[in-house]
Coordinates of C-alpha atoms and ligand atoms in Angstrom, one line a residue:
Chain P
M191 CA 72.0 122.9 124.6
A192 CA 74.7 124.7 126.2
V193 CA 78.2 124.4 127.9
L194 CA 77.3 125.7 131.1
V195 CA 79.9 126.5 133.7
Y196 CA 80.5 127.0 137.0
T197 CA 82.0 130.3 138.3
E198 CA 82.9 131.8 141.4
T199 CA 83.1 134.8 143.1
L200 CA 84.6 136.0 146.5
N201 CA 83.2 139.1 148.6
G202 CA 80.7 139.9 144.8
N203 CA 83.7 139.3 142.7
F204 CA 85.0 136.7 140.4
K205 CA 88.0 135.1 141.8
K206 CA 90.8 134.1 138.6
N207 CA 89.9 130.7 138.6
A208 CA 87.2 131.5 137.6
F209 CA 88.0 133.6 133.6
E210 CA 89.7 129.8 133.9
A211 CA 87.4 128.7 134.2
V212 CA 85.1 130.3 131.5
S213 CA 88.6 130.1 129.2
Y214 CA 88.2 126.3 129.1
A215 CA 84.5 126.1 128.9
Y216 CA 84.1 128.9 125.8
D217 CA 87.3 126.9 123.8
L218 CA 85.4 123.7 124.0
A219 CA 82.3 125.6 123.6
E220 CA 83.6 126.2 120.1
K221 CA 83.9 123.1 119.1
T222 CA 81.1 121.6 119.8
G223 CA 78.7 124.5 118.6
Q224 CA 76.6 125.6 121.1
P225 CA 77.0 128.9 123.5
L226 CA 78.1 129.6 126.9
V227 CA 76.3 129.8 129.5
A228 CA 78.0 130.9 132.8
I229 CA 76.2 130.4 136.1
A230 CA 76.8 133.4 139.4
F231 CA 75.7 133.7 142.7
N232 CA 75.2 137.4 143.3
A233 CA 78.5 138.5 142.4
E234 CA 78.0 142.7 142.0
S235 CA 78.9 143.1 138.3
C236 CA 78.6 140.3 135.6
D237 CA 80.6 142.4 132.4
A238 CA 83.4 141.1 133.0
L239 CA 82.8 137.1 132.3
F240 CA 81.5 139.1 128.4
D241 CA 85.9 139.0 128.5
Y242 CA 86.2 135.8 128.3
G243 CA 83.2 134.8 125.6
V244 CA 79.9 134.0 127.8
N245 CA 77.4 134.3 126.0
K246 CA 74.2 134.3 128.9
V247 CA 74.6 134.8 132.1
L248 CA 72.5 132.9 134.9
H249 CA 73.0 135.0 137.7
V250 CA 71.7 134.6 141.1
K251 CA 71.0 137.0 143.9
D252 CA 70.3 135.5 147.0
E253 CA 70.3 136.2 150.4
N254 CA 70.8 132.5 151.2
L255 CA 73.8 131.6 148.7
K256 CA 75.9 135.0 150.4
M257 CA 77.8 132.0 152.5
F258 CA 79.1 129.3 151.2
N259 CA 77.6 126.1 151.0
A260 CA 78.3 122.3 148.8
R261 CA 75.2 120.5 149.1
V262 CA 72.4 123.6 148.5
F263 CA 75.2 125.5 145.9
A264 CA 75.5 122.7 143.9
Q265 CA 72.2 122.1 144.2
V266 CA 71.0 125.0 142.7
I267 CA 72.9 124.5 139.8
A268 CA 72.2 120.6 139.4
D269 CA 68.3 122.3 139.0
I270 CA 70.2 124.9 136.6
A271 CA 71.4 122.6 134.6
T272 CA 68.6 120.2 134.6
K273 CA 66.2 123.6 133.8
Q274 CA 68.4 124.3 130.2
S275 CA 69.1 120.0 129.5
A276 CA 73.5 120.7 129.5
H277 CA 74.7 118.2 129.0
T278 CA 78.3 119.8 130.1
L279 CA 79.2 121.4 133.2
I280 CA 82.6 123.2 133.8
L281 CA 84.4 123.9 137.8
S282 CA 88.1 125.5 138.7
A283 CA 89.8 124.3 141.5
T284 CA 89.0 126.2 144.6
T285 CA 88.6 123.9 147.2
D286 CA 84.6 124.6 147.3
A287 CA 84.3 123.5 143.3
K288 CA 86.4 120.5 145.0
Y289 CA 84.3 120.5 147.3
M290 CA 81.0 120.3 145.5
G291 CA 82.4 118.3 142.6
G292 CA 81.2 114.9 144.0
I293 CA 78.5 116.3 145.5
L294 CA 77.4 117.6 141.3
A295 CA 77.5 114.1 139.9
A296 CA 75.6 112.4 141.4
K297 CA 73.1 114.3 141.3
L298 CA 73.5 115.3 137.4
K299 CA 74.5 110.9 137.1
A300 CA 77.5 112.7 136.2
G301 CA 81.2 111.8 135.1
F302 CA 83.3 113.9 136.9
V303 CA 86.6 114.3 136.0
P304 CA 88.6 117.0 137.6
N305 CA 92.3 118.4 136.7
V306 CA 92.3 118.5 133.5
M307 CA 95.4 120.1 132.5
A308 CA 94.6 121.1 128.3
R309 CA 91.5 120.9 126.4
P310 CA 90.1 117.8 125.5
L311 CA 91.9 115.2 122.9
S312 CA 88.6 114.6 122.1
I313 CA 85.2 115.6 121.4
E314 CA 83.3 112.4 120.3
P315 CA 83.6 110.1 122.8
L316 CA 84.2 113.6 125.8
V317 CA 88.3 112.1 126.6
V318 CA 89.9 114.6 129.0
K319 CA 94.2 114.7 130.0
R320 CA 94.1 114.4 133.6
M321 CA 97.0 114.7 135.9
T322 CA 97.2 111.2 138.3
F323 CA 99.2 109.6 140.8
S324 CA 99.9 112.4 142.4
N325 CA 101.5 114.2 139.5
K326 CA 103.6 111.6 138.7
G327 CA 101.7 110.4 135.6
F328 CA 98.3 111.5 133.1
A329 CA 95.6 110.1 132.4
H330 CA 93.5 110.0 129.6
T331 CA 90.0 109.5 130.4
R332 CA 87.2 109.2 128.6
I333 CA 83.5 110.0 129.7
N334 CA 81.1 107.8 129.1
T335 CA 78.1 108.9 130.8
D336 CA 75.1 112.0 129.1
F337 CA 76.4 114.4 130.9
R338 CA 79.7 115.0 131.9
I339 CA 81.8 117.4 134.3
I340 CA 85.5 118.8 133.8
G341 CA 87.0 120.1 136.7
V342 CA 90.1 122.8 134.6
S343 CA 93.0 122.7 137.3
N344 CA 94.3 126.4 138.4
N345 CA 97.1 127.7 136.6
S346 CA 97.2 124.8 132.8
F347 CA 95.1 126.7 131.1
G348 CA 95.8 130.1 131.2
L349 CA 93.1 132.6 130.9
V350 CA 92.2 133.6 126.7
E351 CA 90.1 137.0 126.0
N352 CA 86.9 137.0 124.0
K353 CA 85.3 140.1 123.7
V354 CA 81.0 138.8 123.0
D355 CA 78.2 141.0 123.5
G356 CA 76.0 139.4 126.0
S357 CA 74.0 139.4 128.3
I358 CA 72.2 138.8 131.8
E359 CA 69.4 137.0 133.2
E360 CA 67.8 137.2 136.9
L361 CA 67.6 134.3 138.3
S362 CA 65.7 133.0 142.3
T363 CA 66.4 130.0 143.5
D364 CA 63.5 128.3 146.4
V365 CA 66.6 127.6 148.8
G366 CA 65.0 127.7 152.1
D367 CA 66.5 126.5 155.5
S368 CA 66.1 122.6 155.6
D369 CA 68.5 122.9 152.0
F370 CA 71.1 123.6 154.2
N371 CA 72.2 119.7 156.8
T372 CA 75.6 122.1 157.2
R373 CA 75.6 125.7 158.6
S374 CA 78.9 127.9 159.2
V375 CA 78.7 129.4 162.3
N376 CA 82.7 131.2 162.0
V377 CA 85.2 132.2 158.8
E378 CA 88.6 132.9 159.6
R379 CA 90.7 133.9 156.2
V380 CA 93.7 135.5 156.4
T381 CA 93.2 139.4 154.4
G382 CA 95.5 140.8 152.9
K383 CA 97.5 138.4 152.1
V384 CA 98.3 136.1 149.3
T385 CA 96.7 133.0 149.6
I386 CA 98.3 129.6 148.4
A387 CA 94.9 128.8 146.1
D388 CA 95.1 132.2 144.6
A389 CA 98.9 132.4 144.3
D390 CA 100.9 134.1 140.2
I391 CA 104.4 132.8 142.7
V392 CA 104.2 130.8 146.0
V393 CA 107.8 131.1 147.9
S394 CA 108.6 128.3 149.5
G395 CA 110.7 127.7 152.4
G396 CA 112.2 124.4 154.5
R397 CA 114.3 122.7 157.2
G398 CA 116.9 124.6 155.6
L399 CA 115.3 127.9 157.1
K400 CA 117.0 127.0 160.5
G401 CA 113.8 128.2 162.1
P402 CA 110.3 130.6 162.6
E403 CA 112.9 133.7 163.9
N404 CA 113.8 133.7 160.4
W405 CA 110.8 134.2 157.6
G406 CA 111.6 137.7 157.3
L407 CA 113.7 136.5 154.4
V408 CA 111.1 134.0 152.6
E409 CA 107.7 136.8 154.1
E410 CA 110.4 139.6 151.9
L411 CA 110.8 137.5 149.3
A412 CA 107.4 137.0 148.5
D413 CA 106.3 140.7 149.3
V414 CA 108.6 141.7 146.5
L415 CA 107.4 138.7 144.0
G416 CA 103.4 139.4 144.8
A417 CA 103.9 135.9 146.2
A418 CA 101.8 133.4 149.3
T419 CA 104.7 132.2 150.9
A420 CA 104.3 128.2 151.8
C421 CA 106.7 125.8 153.4
S422 CA 107.6 121.9 153.8
K423 CA 105.4 119.5 156.0
P424 CA 108.0 119.5 158.0
V425 CA 108.4 122.8 158.7
S426 CA 104.1 122.5 159.1
D427 CA 104.8 119.7 162.0
M428 CA 107.8 121.9 164.1
G429 CA 105.0 124.4 164.7
W430 CA 107.5 127.2 162.6
R431 CA 104.5 127.9 160.0
P432 CA 101.2 127.8 160.3
H433 CA 99.5 124.3 159.0
S434 CA 97.8 125.2 156.0
E435 CA 100.6 126.7 154.2
H436 CA 102.5 123.1 153.9
V437 CA 102.9 121.8 150.7
G438 CA 102.6 118.4 148.7
Q439 CA 101.5 115.5 148.0
T440 CA 99.7 115.9 152.3
G441 CA 99.4 119.3 151.6
K442 CA 98.5 121.5 149.2
P443 CA 99.0 121.2 145.7
V444 CA 100.8 123.7 144.1
A445 CA 100.1 125.5 140.0
C446 CA 101.6 128.3 140.3
N447 CA 103.6 129.7 137.6
L448 CA 106.7 131.2 139.3
Y449 CA 107.2 128.7 142.4
V450 CA 110.4 129.5 144.5
A451 CA 112.2 126.8 146.8
I452 CA 114.3 128.3 149.0
G453 CA 116.5 124.8 151.5
I454 CA 113.2 122.8 150.8
S455 CA 115.6 118.9 149.8
G456 CA 113.0 117.9 147.2
A457 CA 111.6 114.7 148.5
I458 CA 109.9 113.3 146.4
Q459 CA 106.8 114.6 148.6
H460 CA 106.9 117.7 148.2
L461 CA 107.8 117.9 144.7
A462 CA 104.7 115.7 143.9
G463 CA 102.3 118.7 145.4
I464 CA 104.5 121.7 143.1
N465 CA 105.3 119.6 140.2
A466 CA 102.0 121.0 138.3
S467 CA 103.5 124.5 138.2
K468 CA 106.1 126.3 135.8
V469 CA 109.3 127.4 136.5
K470 CA 110.8 126.2 139.5
V471 CA 113.5 127.6 141.0
V472 CA 115.9 126.5 143.5
I473 CA 118.3 128.4 146.4
N474 CA 119.9 124.9 148.8
T475 CA 123.7 125.1 149.7
D476 CA 124.0 121.1 148.6
P477 CA 125.0 120.4 145.2
E478 CA 123.4 116.5 145.6
A479 CA 119.8 118.0 147.1
P480 CA 117.0 116.2 144.3
F481 CA 115.1 119.7 143.8
F482 CA 118.6 121.0 141.6
K483 CA 117.2 117.0 139.3
A484 CA 113.6 119.3 139.3
A485 CA 114.3 122.7 139.2
D486 CA 114.7 124.8 136.3
Y487 CA 117.2 127.6 137.0
G488 CA 118.9 127.3 141.6
I489 CA 121.3 128.9 143.5
V490 CA 123.5 126.5 145.0
G491 CA 124.7 128.6 148.1
D492 CA 123.6 129.4 151.0
A493 CA 119.9 130.7 151.1
F494 CA 120.8 133.4 154.3
E495 CA 123.4 134.9 152.1
V496 CA 121.0 134.4 148.3
V497 CA 117.5 135.6 149.7
P498 CA 118.1 138.7 150.6
K499 CA 120.2 139.6 147.3
L500 CA 117.1 138.0 145.4
T501 CA 114.9 140.2 147.1
E502 CA 117.6 143.5 146.5
K503 CA 117.7 142.6 142.8
L504 CA 113.9 142.0 142.2
K505 CA 113.2 146.0 143.6
E506 CA 115.5 147.5 141.4
F507 CA 113.9 145.1 138.9
K508 CA 110.7 146.9 139.9
A509 CA 110.8 150.2 139.8
Q510 CA 112.7 150.4 137.3
N511 CA 109.8 148.6 135.9
A512 CA 107.1 149.9 137.1
Chain M
M197 CA 78.2 105.4 167.6
K198 CA 79.2 102.8 165.1
I199 CA 82.3 104.8 162.4
L200 CA 83.5 103.1 158.8
V201 CA 86.7 104.5 158.0
C202 CA 86.8 104.1 154.1
I203 CA 90.6 103.7 152.6
S204 CA 91.7 103.0 150.2
N205 CA 95.4 101.5 149.6
V206 CA 97.6 103.5 147.7
P207 CA 101.6 103.2 146.5
D208 CA 103.5 104.4 149.0
T209 CA 104.3 107.9 148.1
T210 CA 108.2 107.0 147.5
S211 CA 107.2 104.8 144.4
K212 CA 107.7 105.4 140.9
I213 CA 104.8 105.4 138.7
N214 CA 104.9 103.5 135.9
F215 CA 102.5 102.2 133.1
T216 CA 102.5 98.8 131.4
D217 CA 100.4 96.5 128.7
G218 CA 101.1 100.0 126.2
D219 CA 100.6 102.3 128.7
T220 CA 97.0 101.0 129.4
K221 CA 97.4 99.1 133.7
F222 CA 100.2 100.6 136.6
D223 CA 102.3 98.5 136.8
S224 CA 102.0 97.5 139.8
N225 CA 105.3 95.7 139.9
G226 CA 108.1 96.2 143.0
V227 CA 105.5 98.9 144.5
Q228 CA 105.7 99.2 148.2
F229 CA 101.1 99.6 149.1
V230 CA 100.6 101.9 151.8
I231 CA 97.2 103.5 152.8
N232 CA 96.2 106.8 151.3
P233 CA 97.8 109.0 153.7
N234 CA 93.9 111.1 154.1
D235 CA 93.1 108.1 154.8
E236 CA 95.9 107.9 158.5
F237 CA 95.3 110.9 159.0
G238 CA 91.0 109.3 160.2
L239 CA 91.4 106.7 160.9
T240 CA 94.0 107.4 163.7
R241 CA 90.8 110.1 164.0
A242 CA 88.7 107.2 164.9
M243 CA 91.2 105.5 166.8
W244 CA 90.1 108.9 169.5
F245 CA 86.4 108.4 169.0
K246 CA 87.2 104.8 169.9
E247 CA 89.3 105.5 173.0
K248 CA 87.1 108.1 174.0
Q249 CA 84.5 107.7 173.1
G250 CA 83.5 104.1 172.9
A251 CA 83.2 104.6 169.0
V252 CA 82.9 100.8 166.8
V253 CA 85.3 101.3 164.3
H254 CA 85.4 99.3 161.5
V255 CA 87.3 99.4 157.4
A256 CA 85.8 100.2 154.9
T257 CA 87.6 99.5 151.4
V258 CA 86.6 98.2 147.7
G259 CA 89.9 95.7 146.0
E260 CA 90.9 92.8 145.6
I261 CA 92.5 90.5 147.5
Q262 CA 95.8 92.3 146.7
V263 CA 94.6 95.4 149.3
E264 CA 94.3 92.8 152.3
P265 CA 97.7 93.4 153.7
T266 CA 96.4 96.8 154.7
M267 CA 93.6 96.2 155.7
R268 CA 95.0 94.2 158.6
K269 CA 97.0 97.3 159.2
A270 CA 94.2 99.4 159.7
L271 CA 93.1 96.6 162.2
A272 CA 96.8 96.4 163.8
I273 CA 95.6 100.2 164.4
G274 CA 93.4 98.6 166.4
A275 CA 90.4 99.4 163.8
D276 CA 87.2 96.7 164.8
E277 CA 86.2 94.6 161.6
A278 CA 86.7 95.7 158.4
I279 CA 85.6 94.6 155.1
R280 CA 86.9 94.4 151.8
V281 CA 84.8 95.1 148.6
N282 CA 85.9 92.6 146.5
A283 CA 85.9 94.4 143.0
Q284 CA 88.7 96.3 140.7
P285 CA 88.4 100.1 141.8
T286 CA 87.3 101.7 138.9
D287 CA 86.3 104.7 139.2
G288 CA 85.7 107.3 141.9
F289 CA 81.7 106.5 141.7
F290 CA 82.1 102.9 141.1
V291 CA 83.8 103.0 144.8
A292 CA 81.5 105.5 146.3
S293 CA 78.2 103.1 145.1
Q294 CA 80.0 100.3 145.9
L295 CA 81.0 102.1 149.7
A296 CA 77.5 103.6 150.2
E297 CA 75.7 99.4 150.4
V298 CA 78.5 99.4 152.9
V299 CA 76.9 101.6 154.9
K300 CA 73.7 101.8 154.4
Q301 CA 73.8 97.4 155.4
G302 CA 75.9 98.4 158.5
G303 CA 73.7 101.8 159.8
Y304 CA 76.8 103.8 160.4
D305 CA 77.4 107.2 162.3
L306 CA 79.6 108.3 161.2
V307 CA 81.9 108.0 158.7
I308 CA 85.1 109.3 157.5
A309 CA 86.3 109.3 153.5
G310 CA 90.4 110.8 153.7
R311 CA 89.9 114.5 151.0
E312 CA 92.1 112.4 148.5
S313 CA 93.5 109.4 147.8
I314 CA 97.4 109.5 145.8
D315 CA 97.1 108.0 143.4
Y316 CA 93.6 108.1 141.4
N317 CA 93.5 111.4 143.4
G318 CA 89.7 112.6 142.3
G319 CA 88.7 113.7 145.6
M320 CA 84.9 113.2 144.9
V321 CA 84.2 108.9 146.7
P322 CA 83.1 111.3 149.9
G323 CA 80.5 113.9 147.7
I324 CA 79.2 111.3 146.0
M325 CA 78.5 109.5 148.6
S326 CA 76.8 111.6 150.8
E327 CA 74.7 112.3 147.7
L328 CA 74.2 108.8 147.4
L329 CA 73.1 108.4 151.2
D330 CA 70.8 112.5 151.6
M331 CA 74.4 112.6 155.2
S332 CA 75.9 115.9 155.6
F333 CA 79.4 116.2 154.5
V334 CA 82.5 117.8 155.5
N335 CA 84.8 117.8 152.7
T336 CA 88.9 119.4 153.7
C337 CA 87.7 118.2 157.3
I338 CA 90.7 119.2 160.0
G339 CA 88.7 119.0 162.8
L340 CA 86.2 116.8 164.4
E341 CA 84.4 116.9 167.5
I342 CA 81.0 114.9 168.1
E343 CA 78.9 115.4 171.9
G344 CA 75.8 113.1 170.9
Q345 CA 74.0 113.5 167.4
N346 CA 75.8 117.4 167.4
A347 CA 78.8 117.9 164.5
T348 CA 81.6 120.6 164.5
A349 CA 83.7 120.8 162.9
S350 CA 86.7 122.6 160.8
R351 CA 87.2 122.5 156.6
E352 CA 90.4 123.9 155.2
I353 CA 89.5 126.6 152.8
D354 CA 91.5 128.3 150.1
G355 CA 92.9 131.7 152.8
G356 CA 91.4 130.5 156.3
K357 CA 89.4 127.9 157.6
E358 CA 85.8 127.5 158.0
T359 CA 83.6 126.0 161.1
I360 CA 80.8 124.3 160.8
E361 CA 78.0 123.4 162.8
T362 CA 76.3 119.5 162.1
T363 CA 74.4 116.7 163.1
L364 CA 74.9 113.0 162.6
P365 CA 74.5 111.1 160.3
L366 CA 77.5 112.1 158.7
I367 CA 80.5 111.9 155.9
I368 CA 83.4 113.7 156.2
G369 CA 86.8 113.5 154.0
G370 CA 89.8 115.1 156.4
Q371 CA 92.9 114.8 155.7
K372 CA 96.2 116.5 157.9
G373 CA 94.8 118.8 161.0
L374 CA 91.9 116.3 162.0
V375 CA 95.0 115.2 163.7
E376 CA 98.7 115.7 164.3
E377 CA 101.8 113.5 162.2
T378 CA 102.5 112.2 165.9
D379 CA 99.1 111.0 166.5
L380 CA 99.7 108.7 163.9
R381 CA 100.8 104.5 164.8
I382 CA 102.9 102.4 163.9
P383 CA 101.4 99.2 164.7
N384 CA 102.9 97.0 167.4
M385 CA 103.3 93.6 167.3
R386 CA 99.9 92.9 169.7
G387 CA 98.4 94.8 167.0
I388 CA 100.1 92.9 164.8
M389 CA 98.7 89.4 166.7
M390 CA 95.3 90.3 167.7
A391 CA 95.0 91.7 164.0
R392 CA 94.8 88.9 162.2
Q393 CA 91.7 87.5 164.7
K394 CA 90.1 90.2 164.2
K395 CA 86.4 90.1 161.5
L396 CA 87.7 90.6 158.1
T397 CA 84.5 90.0 155.4
V398 CA 84.4 90.0 152.0
V399 CA 81.3 90.9 150.7
E400 CA 80.5 91.4 146.2
P401 CA 80.3 94.5 144.4
T402 CA 76.7 95.6 143.3
D403 CA 76.4 96.6 140.0
V404 CA 77.1 99.9 139.1
S405 CA 78.8 101.2 135.7
P406 CA 81.6 103.3 136.4
A407 CA 81.0 106.8 134.4
T408 CA 84.3 107.2 133.4
E409 CA 86.9 104.8 132.3
D410 CA 90.7 105.8 131.9
I411 CA 91.8 104.7 129.0
K412 CA 95.1 105.8 128.4
F413 CA 98.0 106.9 130.9
E414 CA 101.5 109.3 130.3
K415 CA 104.2 110.1 131.7
P416 CA 105.6 113.8 132.8
A417 CA 108.6 114.5 130.1
P418 CA 111.3 114.7 130.8
K419 CA 112.8 116.9 133.4
G420 CA 115.8 119.2 131.0
D421 CA 118.3 120.0 133.4
V422 CA 118.1 122.5 135.3
K423 CA 120.3 126.4 134.8
L424 CA 122.6 126.8 137.5
V425 CA 123.5 130.8 138.3
D426 CA 126.1 131.5 139.9
A427 CA 125.0 132.7 143.7
G428 CA 127.3 135.2 143.0
N429 CA 125.3 136.9 140.0
I430 CA 122.0 137.3 140.9
D431 CA 120.7 139.5 138.2
E432 CA 121.6 136.7 135.4
L433 CA 118.5 135.2 137.9
V434 CA 116.5 137.7 137.4
S435 CA 117.0 139.0 134.2
L436 CA 116.4 135.1 132.6
L437 CA 112.8 134.8 135.4
H438 CA 112.0 137.7 132.8
Q439 CA 113.5 137.2 129.8
E440 CA 113.9 134.1 129.1
A441 CA 110.9 132.3 131.7
K442 CA 109.4 135.7 131.2
V443 CA 107.3 134.9 134.8
I444 CA 108.2 138.0 135.9
Ligands
LIG296 C1 104.2 109.9 153.7 C2 105.0 110.9 153.4 C3 104.3 112.3 153.1 C4 105.0 113.3 152.6 N1 104.1 114.8 152.7 C5 105.0 115.8 152.3 C6 104.1 116.5 151.8 O1 102.8 117.4 151.3 N2 105.6 117.6 151.6 C7 106.5 118.2 152.0 O2 107.3 119.3 151.5 N3 106.6 116.9 152.8 C8 106.3 115.9 153.2 N4 106.6 114.9 153.5 C9 108.1 115.0 153.9 C10 109.7 114.9 152.7 O3 110.0 113.6 153.4 C11 110.5 115.2 153.3 O4 111.5 114.5 155.2 C12 109.8 117.3 153.7 O5 109.5 117.8 152.6 C13 111.9 118.1 154.2 O6 111.5 119.1 154.6 P1 113.3 120.0 154.0 O7 113.1 119.6 151.7 O8 111.8 121.6 154.5 O9 113.8 120.0 154.7 P2 114.8 119.0 154.6 O10 115.3 117.7 153.6 O11 115.6 118.7 156.6 O12 116.0 119.3 153.7 C14 116.9 121.0 154.4 C15 116.8 122.1 152.7 O13 118.2 122.6 153.6 C16 119.2 122.8 152.6 N5 119.3 123.6 153.6 C17 120.4 123.4 154.6 N6 120.5 124.9 155.1 C18 120.1 126.5 154.3 C19 120.8 126.9 153.7 N7 122.2 128.3 154.5 N8 120.9 127.9 152.7 C20 120.4 127.0 151.5 N9 119.6 125.9 151.6 C21 120.0 125.2 152.6 C22 120.3 121.3 153.4 O14 120.8 121.6 151.7 C23 118.4 120.7 152.6 O15 118.8 119.9 151.1 C24 106.7 113.1 153.1 C25 106.3 112.2 153.7 C26 106.0 111.6 153.6 C27 106.5 109.9 154.5
LIG297 N1 89.2 102.1 146.6 C1 89.1 102.2 147.1 N2 88.1 101.4 148.5 C2 87.8 102.6 149.7 N3 87.9 103.7 149.8 C3 88.1 104.2 149.0 C4 89.0 103.3 148.2 N4 89.8 104.9 147.0 C5 88.9 106.3 147.4 N5 88.2 105.7 149.0 C6 88.2 106.6 149.9 O1 88.1 108.7 149.4 C7 88.7 109.2 149.6 C8 88.8 109.8 148.7 O2 89.2 108.8 147.5 P1 89.9 109.9 145.7 O3 88.6 110.5 145.3 O4 90.5 108.7 144.7 O5 90.5 111.1 146.1 C9 90.2 108.3 149.5 O6 90.9 110.2 150.9 C10 89.3 107.3 150.3 O7 89.1 107.4 151.6

């Protein structure tokens, strides 16, 4: 028996989320005395996985798996899990992993717990801590089934290096045309920009910025920080920014290391979606804005004055610490 | 086309969340319940299919009698019939199994669920259903067009958008984008009156054990006070972020 972890790639390279899932899986494998086995599709090189404690990589190279397809990917993963007689599968919290989670749970007759934020509270029975009620609460969830699937929340466990000498086994699949009941016909992906899902730092703007023409402020700050840009719901509803940037309870969830909120009041629905972030900074003219109650650091001031200065200071800081 | 919209009955987004019975249960005292926001986007898209393409729209909820006001609201918005599976929604697998049974009985061509409920946050009910029913499935769905048996859906991906072609029967996990915020409808008087006459069928659950169980809840630790930095002293913020918070 082994602990399995699915390691997601984009264009052949492992995502950061994959290493976090592996770090979590390694911890569990250690505790239960099982080997750690990673499943990877079409990776250029699997070596990086050994830095995080993977004993063996089951690598599948297959043209049919070049493009993500939830049902087909889940079928291949479930087949491998069954052949390995594994009982535990660790996933990350990417959009694609969440897409597969339910499908895999049904295929493997597994209890699936997503949004897990810490190492298990108990191993036998397996009890994990997960975020629920849109981050306004945490649940201790017991998994009752033989096969268990855990989805690790972004930036919750962190990356933990554990170098080992591992091996790679190449596998083949028999995926065929008839296995696809959905077909991807077009993918538009922004390139050269950090996405909210992958970002360590997110710089977010609200209605306090007055209009889309002022977003240069947000983008320049994001640039120096290597951050993704985001916005509050009304900002995307008014079309100042694309919907894909809307964060919060009804938008994208954000769980980054540093969240900078500019001209955002801090409504409960906004906070619910970003509260899992570790450090929050708020810049707002109104000292009574609710965001000040949720933030770690704050500046009461006008964004149009404060943000360009902050950008300048950070540039200087970067230059000194380069 | 026959559409089923799966509606989760959730605490209003402004609700304070508390637990009771030694932190083993959600405390619904004083909490207002609403249609899960992602499901409201789905229901509104279903109304479009009803009005433009003559679809019949049913809604289903797994829940006890207290969920009926939320179901009546869905009927007042324009759904034709409602089905309530009379059981407490214990976990994603249990709920998906119950809803899958409703789909089998009703012979639906399109099942619209939400990407995620804002209370359980499982994000798994539509995925599990798709597998139990062997139906095509598109998650994080932000656009859906249907012609005959063919569907074109767009879905949000990390850093972009993907267009998918598929066929009915189909399940989606929907979210904002399916319709816009401004398309959402508040039930009018006529709708509310008509909803009272519409059929709300109660069915008993099938015998399935939940795969997971929440044995205890906790609330996030109270937050310490914010550290305020003077607008004229931004260097201080930079050094706090570097030395204290260690995030830059
Ligand atoms: C069902 C539901 C779901 C929702 N989901 C979400 C969600 O997912 N995400 C979300 O964000 N919202 C959501 N909302 C909306 C939420 O309630 C708030 O309306 C929204 O977050 C407010 O956005 P804002 O902070 O940008 O705007 P406002 O509330 O208008 O705040 C603007 C802030 O900018 C400050 N300001 C003004 N000028 C300046 C300046 N020059 N410099 C600095 N600060 C300035 C003001 O003091 C104010 O605090 C939801 C609401 C509902 C009902
Ligand atoms: N009790 C329920 N009754 C009906 N539909 C539900 C219920 N719970 C969840 N769903 C549907 O499944 C979606 C995802 O829920 P979840 O898996 O709980 O995040 C929701 O948006 C609803 O469409």
